[in-house]
Short mmCIF file of C-alpha atoms in Angstrom, two decimals:
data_model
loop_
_atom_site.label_atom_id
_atom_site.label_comp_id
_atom_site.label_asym_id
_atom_site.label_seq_id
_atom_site.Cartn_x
_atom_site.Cartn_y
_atom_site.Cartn_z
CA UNK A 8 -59.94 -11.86 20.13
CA UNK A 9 -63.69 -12.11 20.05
CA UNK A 10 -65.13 -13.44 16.48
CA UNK A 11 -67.49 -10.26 17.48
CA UNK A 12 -64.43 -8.52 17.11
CA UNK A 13 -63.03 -9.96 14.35
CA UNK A 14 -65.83 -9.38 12.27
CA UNK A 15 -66.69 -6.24 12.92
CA UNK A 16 -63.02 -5.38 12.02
CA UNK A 17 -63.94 -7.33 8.55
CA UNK A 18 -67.33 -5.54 8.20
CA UNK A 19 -65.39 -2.12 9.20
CA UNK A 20 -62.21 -2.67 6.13
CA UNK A 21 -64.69 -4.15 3.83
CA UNK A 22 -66.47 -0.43 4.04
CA UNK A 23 -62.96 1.30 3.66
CA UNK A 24 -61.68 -0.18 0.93
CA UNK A 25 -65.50 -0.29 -0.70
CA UNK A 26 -65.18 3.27 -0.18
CA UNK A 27 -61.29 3.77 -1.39
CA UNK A 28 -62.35 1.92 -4.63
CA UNK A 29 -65.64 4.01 -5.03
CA UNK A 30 -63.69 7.20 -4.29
CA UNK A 31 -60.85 6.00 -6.98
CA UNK A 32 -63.72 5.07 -9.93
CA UNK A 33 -65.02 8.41 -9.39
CA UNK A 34 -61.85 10.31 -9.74
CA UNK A 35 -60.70 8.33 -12.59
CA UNK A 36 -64.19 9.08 -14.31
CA UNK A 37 -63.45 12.66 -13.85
CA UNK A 38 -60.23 12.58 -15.28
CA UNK A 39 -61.24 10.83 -18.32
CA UNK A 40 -63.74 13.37 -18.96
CA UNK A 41 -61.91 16.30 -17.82
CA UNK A 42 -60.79 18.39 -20.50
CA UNK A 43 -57.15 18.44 -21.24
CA UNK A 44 -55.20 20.36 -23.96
CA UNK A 45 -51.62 18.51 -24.13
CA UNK A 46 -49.24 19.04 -27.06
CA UNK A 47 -46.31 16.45 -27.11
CA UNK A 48 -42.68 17.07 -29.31
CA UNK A 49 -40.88 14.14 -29.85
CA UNK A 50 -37.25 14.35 -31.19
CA UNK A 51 -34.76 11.38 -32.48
CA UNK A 52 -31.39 11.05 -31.80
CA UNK A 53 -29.33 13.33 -33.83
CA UNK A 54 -27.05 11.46 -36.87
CA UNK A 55 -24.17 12.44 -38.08
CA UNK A 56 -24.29 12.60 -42.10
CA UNK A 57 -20.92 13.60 -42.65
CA UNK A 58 -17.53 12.35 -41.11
CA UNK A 59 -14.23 13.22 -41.06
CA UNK A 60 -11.42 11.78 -39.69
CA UNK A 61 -9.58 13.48 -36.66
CA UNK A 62 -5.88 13.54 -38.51
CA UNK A 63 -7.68 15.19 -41.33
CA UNK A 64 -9.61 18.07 -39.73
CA UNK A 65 -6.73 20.13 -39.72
CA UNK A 66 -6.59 20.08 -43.41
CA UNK A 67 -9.90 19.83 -44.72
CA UNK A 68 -12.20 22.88 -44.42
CA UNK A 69 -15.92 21.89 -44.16
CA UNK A 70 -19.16 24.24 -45.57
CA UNK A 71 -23.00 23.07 -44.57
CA UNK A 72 -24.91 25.77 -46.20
CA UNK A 73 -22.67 28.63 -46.59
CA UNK A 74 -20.98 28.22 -43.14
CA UNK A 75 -17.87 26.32 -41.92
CA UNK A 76 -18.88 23.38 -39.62
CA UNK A 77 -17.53 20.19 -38.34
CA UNK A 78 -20.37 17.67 -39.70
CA UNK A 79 -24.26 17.63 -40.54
CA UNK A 80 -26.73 15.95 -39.04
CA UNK A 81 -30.13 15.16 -39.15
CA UNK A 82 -32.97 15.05 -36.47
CA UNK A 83 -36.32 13.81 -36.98
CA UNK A 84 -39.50 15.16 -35.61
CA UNK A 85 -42.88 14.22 -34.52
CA UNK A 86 -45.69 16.37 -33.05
CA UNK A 87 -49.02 15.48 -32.04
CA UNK A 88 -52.08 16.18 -29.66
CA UNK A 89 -51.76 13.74 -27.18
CA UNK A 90 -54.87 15.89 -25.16
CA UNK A 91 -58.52 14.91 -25.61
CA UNK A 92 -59.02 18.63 -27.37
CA UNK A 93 -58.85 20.40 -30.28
CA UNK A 94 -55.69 22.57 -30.37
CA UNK A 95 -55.79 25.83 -32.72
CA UNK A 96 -53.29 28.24 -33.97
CA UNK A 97 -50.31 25.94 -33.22
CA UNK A 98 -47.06 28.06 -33.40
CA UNK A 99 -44.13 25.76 -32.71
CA UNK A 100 -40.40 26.79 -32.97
CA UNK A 101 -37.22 24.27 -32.93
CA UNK A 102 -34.38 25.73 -31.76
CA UNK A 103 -30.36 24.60 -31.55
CA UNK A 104 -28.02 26.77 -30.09
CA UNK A 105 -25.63 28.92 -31.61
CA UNK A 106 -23.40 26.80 -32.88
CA UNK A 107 -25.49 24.83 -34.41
CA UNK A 108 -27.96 25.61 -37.34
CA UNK A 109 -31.14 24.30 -39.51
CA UNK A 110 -30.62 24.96 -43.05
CA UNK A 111 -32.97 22.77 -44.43
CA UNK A 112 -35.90 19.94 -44.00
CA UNK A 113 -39.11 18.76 -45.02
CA UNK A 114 -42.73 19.87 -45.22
CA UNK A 115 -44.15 17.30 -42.85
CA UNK A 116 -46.13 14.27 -43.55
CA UNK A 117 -49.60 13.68 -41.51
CA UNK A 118 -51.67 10.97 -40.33
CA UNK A 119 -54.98 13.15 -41.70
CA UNK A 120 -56.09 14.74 -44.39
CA UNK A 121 -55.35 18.24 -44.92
CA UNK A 122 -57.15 20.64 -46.59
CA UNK A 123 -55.07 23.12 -48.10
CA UNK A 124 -51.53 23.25 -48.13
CA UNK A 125 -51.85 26.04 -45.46
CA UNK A 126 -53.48 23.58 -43.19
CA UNK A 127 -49.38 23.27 -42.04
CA UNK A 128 -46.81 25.33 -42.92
CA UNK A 129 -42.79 24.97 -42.02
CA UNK A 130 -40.49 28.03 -41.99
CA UNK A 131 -36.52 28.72 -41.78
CA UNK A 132 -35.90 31.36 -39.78
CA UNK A 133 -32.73 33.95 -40.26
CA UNK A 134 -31.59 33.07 -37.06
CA UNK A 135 -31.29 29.72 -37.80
CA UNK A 136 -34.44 28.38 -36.05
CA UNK A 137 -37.51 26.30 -37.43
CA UNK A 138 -41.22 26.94 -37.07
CA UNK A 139 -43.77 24.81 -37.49
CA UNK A 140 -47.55 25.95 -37.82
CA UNK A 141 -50.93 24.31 -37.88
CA UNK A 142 -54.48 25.06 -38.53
CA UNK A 143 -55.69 23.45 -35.47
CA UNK A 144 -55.18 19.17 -34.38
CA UNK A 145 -57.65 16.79 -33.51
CA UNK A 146 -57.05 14.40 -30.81
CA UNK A 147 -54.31 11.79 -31.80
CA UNK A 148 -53.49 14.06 -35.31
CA UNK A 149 -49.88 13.91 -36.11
CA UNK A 150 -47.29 15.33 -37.77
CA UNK A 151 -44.04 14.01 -38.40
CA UNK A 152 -40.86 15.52 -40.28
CA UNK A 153 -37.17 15.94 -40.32
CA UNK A 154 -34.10 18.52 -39.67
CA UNK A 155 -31.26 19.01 -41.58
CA UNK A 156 -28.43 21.05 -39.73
CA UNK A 157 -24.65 22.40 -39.42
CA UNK A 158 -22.83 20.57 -36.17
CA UNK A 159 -24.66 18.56 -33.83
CA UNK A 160 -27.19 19.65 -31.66
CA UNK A 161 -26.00 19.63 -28.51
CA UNK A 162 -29.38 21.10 -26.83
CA UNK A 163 -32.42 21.50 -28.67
CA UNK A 164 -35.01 23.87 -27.60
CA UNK A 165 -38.88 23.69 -28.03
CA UNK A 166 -40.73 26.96 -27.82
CA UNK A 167 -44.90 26.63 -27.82
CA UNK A 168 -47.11 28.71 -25.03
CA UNK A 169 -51.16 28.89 -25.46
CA UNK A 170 -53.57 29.18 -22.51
CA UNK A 171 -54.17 25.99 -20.43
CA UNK A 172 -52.19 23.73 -22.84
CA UNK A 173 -49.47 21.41 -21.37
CA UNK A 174 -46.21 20.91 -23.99
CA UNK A 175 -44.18 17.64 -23.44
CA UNK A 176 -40.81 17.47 -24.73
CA UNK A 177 -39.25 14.10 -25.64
CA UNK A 178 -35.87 14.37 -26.72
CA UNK A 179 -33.26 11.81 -27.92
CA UNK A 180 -35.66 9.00 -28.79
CA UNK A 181 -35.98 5.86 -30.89
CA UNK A 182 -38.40 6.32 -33.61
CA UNK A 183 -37.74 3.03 -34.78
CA UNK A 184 -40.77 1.73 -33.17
CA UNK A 185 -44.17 0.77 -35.26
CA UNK A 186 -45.67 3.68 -33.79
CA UNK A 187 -44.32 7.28 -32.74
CA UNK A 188 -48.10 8.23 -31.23
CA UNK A 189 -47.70 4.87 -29.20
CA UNK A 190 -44.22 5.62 -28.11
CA UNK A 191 -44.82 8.87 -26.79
CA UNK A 192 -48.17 7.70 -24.65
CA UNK A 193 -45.50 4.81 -23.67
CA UNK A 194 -42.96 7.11 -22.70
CA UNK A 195 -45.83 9.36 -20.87
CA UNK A 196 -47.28 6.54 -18.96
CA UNK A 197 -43.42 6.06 -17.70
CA UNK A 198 -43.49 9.34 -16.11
CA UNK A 199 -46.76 8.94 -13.77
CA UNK A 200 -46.37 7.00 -11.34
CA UNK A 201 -49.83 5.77 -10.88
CA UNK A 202 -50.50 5.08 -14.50
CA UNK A 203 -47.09 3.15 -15.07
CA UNK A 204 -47.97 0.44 -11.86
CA UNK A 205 -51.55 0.10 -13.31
CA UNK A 206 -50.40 -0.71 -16.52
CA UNK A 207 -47.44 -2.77 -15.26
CA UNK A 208 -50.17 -4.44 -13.39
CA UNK A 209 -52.69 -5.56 -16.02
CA UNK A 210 -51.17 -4.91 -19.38
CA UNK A 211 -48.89 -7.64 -20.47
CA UNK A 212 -46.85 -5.72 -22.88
CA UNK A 213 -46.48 -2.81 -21.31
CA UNK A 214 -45.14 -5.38 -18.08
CA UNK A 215 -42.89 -6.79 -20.28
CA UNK A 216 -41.29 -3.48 -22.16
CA UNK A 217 -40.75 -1.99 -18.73
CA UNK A 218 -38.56 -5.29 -17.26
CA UNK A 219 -37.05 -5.10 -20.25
CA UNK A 220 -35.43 -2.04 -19.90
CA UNK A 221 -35.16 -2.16 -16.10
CA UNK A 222 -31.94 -4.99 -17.26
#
């Protein structure tokens, strides 16, 4: 082939991929500055508080809270605003499943400084769901708390609709890590594709976590 040729074929890819990584910076800009409302639930694995053995079930009659059950169990939960927006009027309910019931809890702990005591507000509900309000949440604000309930969960439901706001569900999860806001941008980054070979790519850590788990 002709070096003509040749580097014309050099000159032409050199414009393509300027133009691919131009095109790329752009729509990255634009997606950092986009607005987005995103409202993530993270939920730890459910454990068992009370056990009894299988040759004694038959004669041993267990009450949580007023009604017969197997066990209890307890479930941890963390919510924050993983957007770049301010989320009002949050109205976020925990449900379990018939057989299964919340009876009790905590008021949860933040990582900011609230207000009032109205700034957030948890309710037990008579059918034997949990709500969780807030006032609003700044990006990265956090709230963290825990469960108490009859049985084990076998399916826990999150219920939370406003306009334009995305809710992301984590369920089953170790929350034994330093950081719950970390591990749910972790476990995020896991589910886009683009993001996780980027970060794979140029953050150490993150390359390491990721083999780590792929053994």
């Amino acid at each position: 082939m002709q070096p003509e040729i040749i580097n014309g074929l050099f000159a032409i890819s050199g414009a393509v991929a300027g133009a691919i990584i131009s095109a790329a910076l752009t729509l990255g800009i634009k997606q950092k500055t986009k607005e987005r409302k995103e409202l993530s639930v993270l939920l730890s694995k459910p454990k068992q508080l009370i056990s009894v053995h299988d040759r004694l079930q038959d004669s041993i009659e267990l009450f949580v809270a007023g009604r017969a059950a197997k066990t209890a169990s307890h479930v941890d939960y963390y919510i924050a605003n993983t957007g770049n927006s301010v989320l009002e009027d949050i109205k976020l309910t925990i449900e379990t499943g018939s057989d299964t019931d919340i009876f009790g809890g905590c008021t949860p702990d933040t990582n900011f400084n609230a207000s009032t005591l109205e700034d957030t507000i948890v309710s037990w509900n008579d059918d034997g769901s949990l709500t969780v309000e807030a006032k609003f949440l700044n990006p990265g604000d956090e709230l963290s708390g825990y469960i108490l309930l009859a049985n084990m969960p076998t399916n826990i439901i999150v219920k939370y609709r406003a306009p334009g706001v995305t809710l992301k569900v984590l369920k089953d999860q170790d929350t034994e890590r330093d950081s719950v806001f970390t591990n749910m941008i972790y476990e995020i980054a896991k589910q886009n594709l683009f993001l996780d070979v980027y970060l794979k790519l140029f953050i150490p850590a993150y390359r390491k976590q990721r083999r780590s788990e792929d053994f």
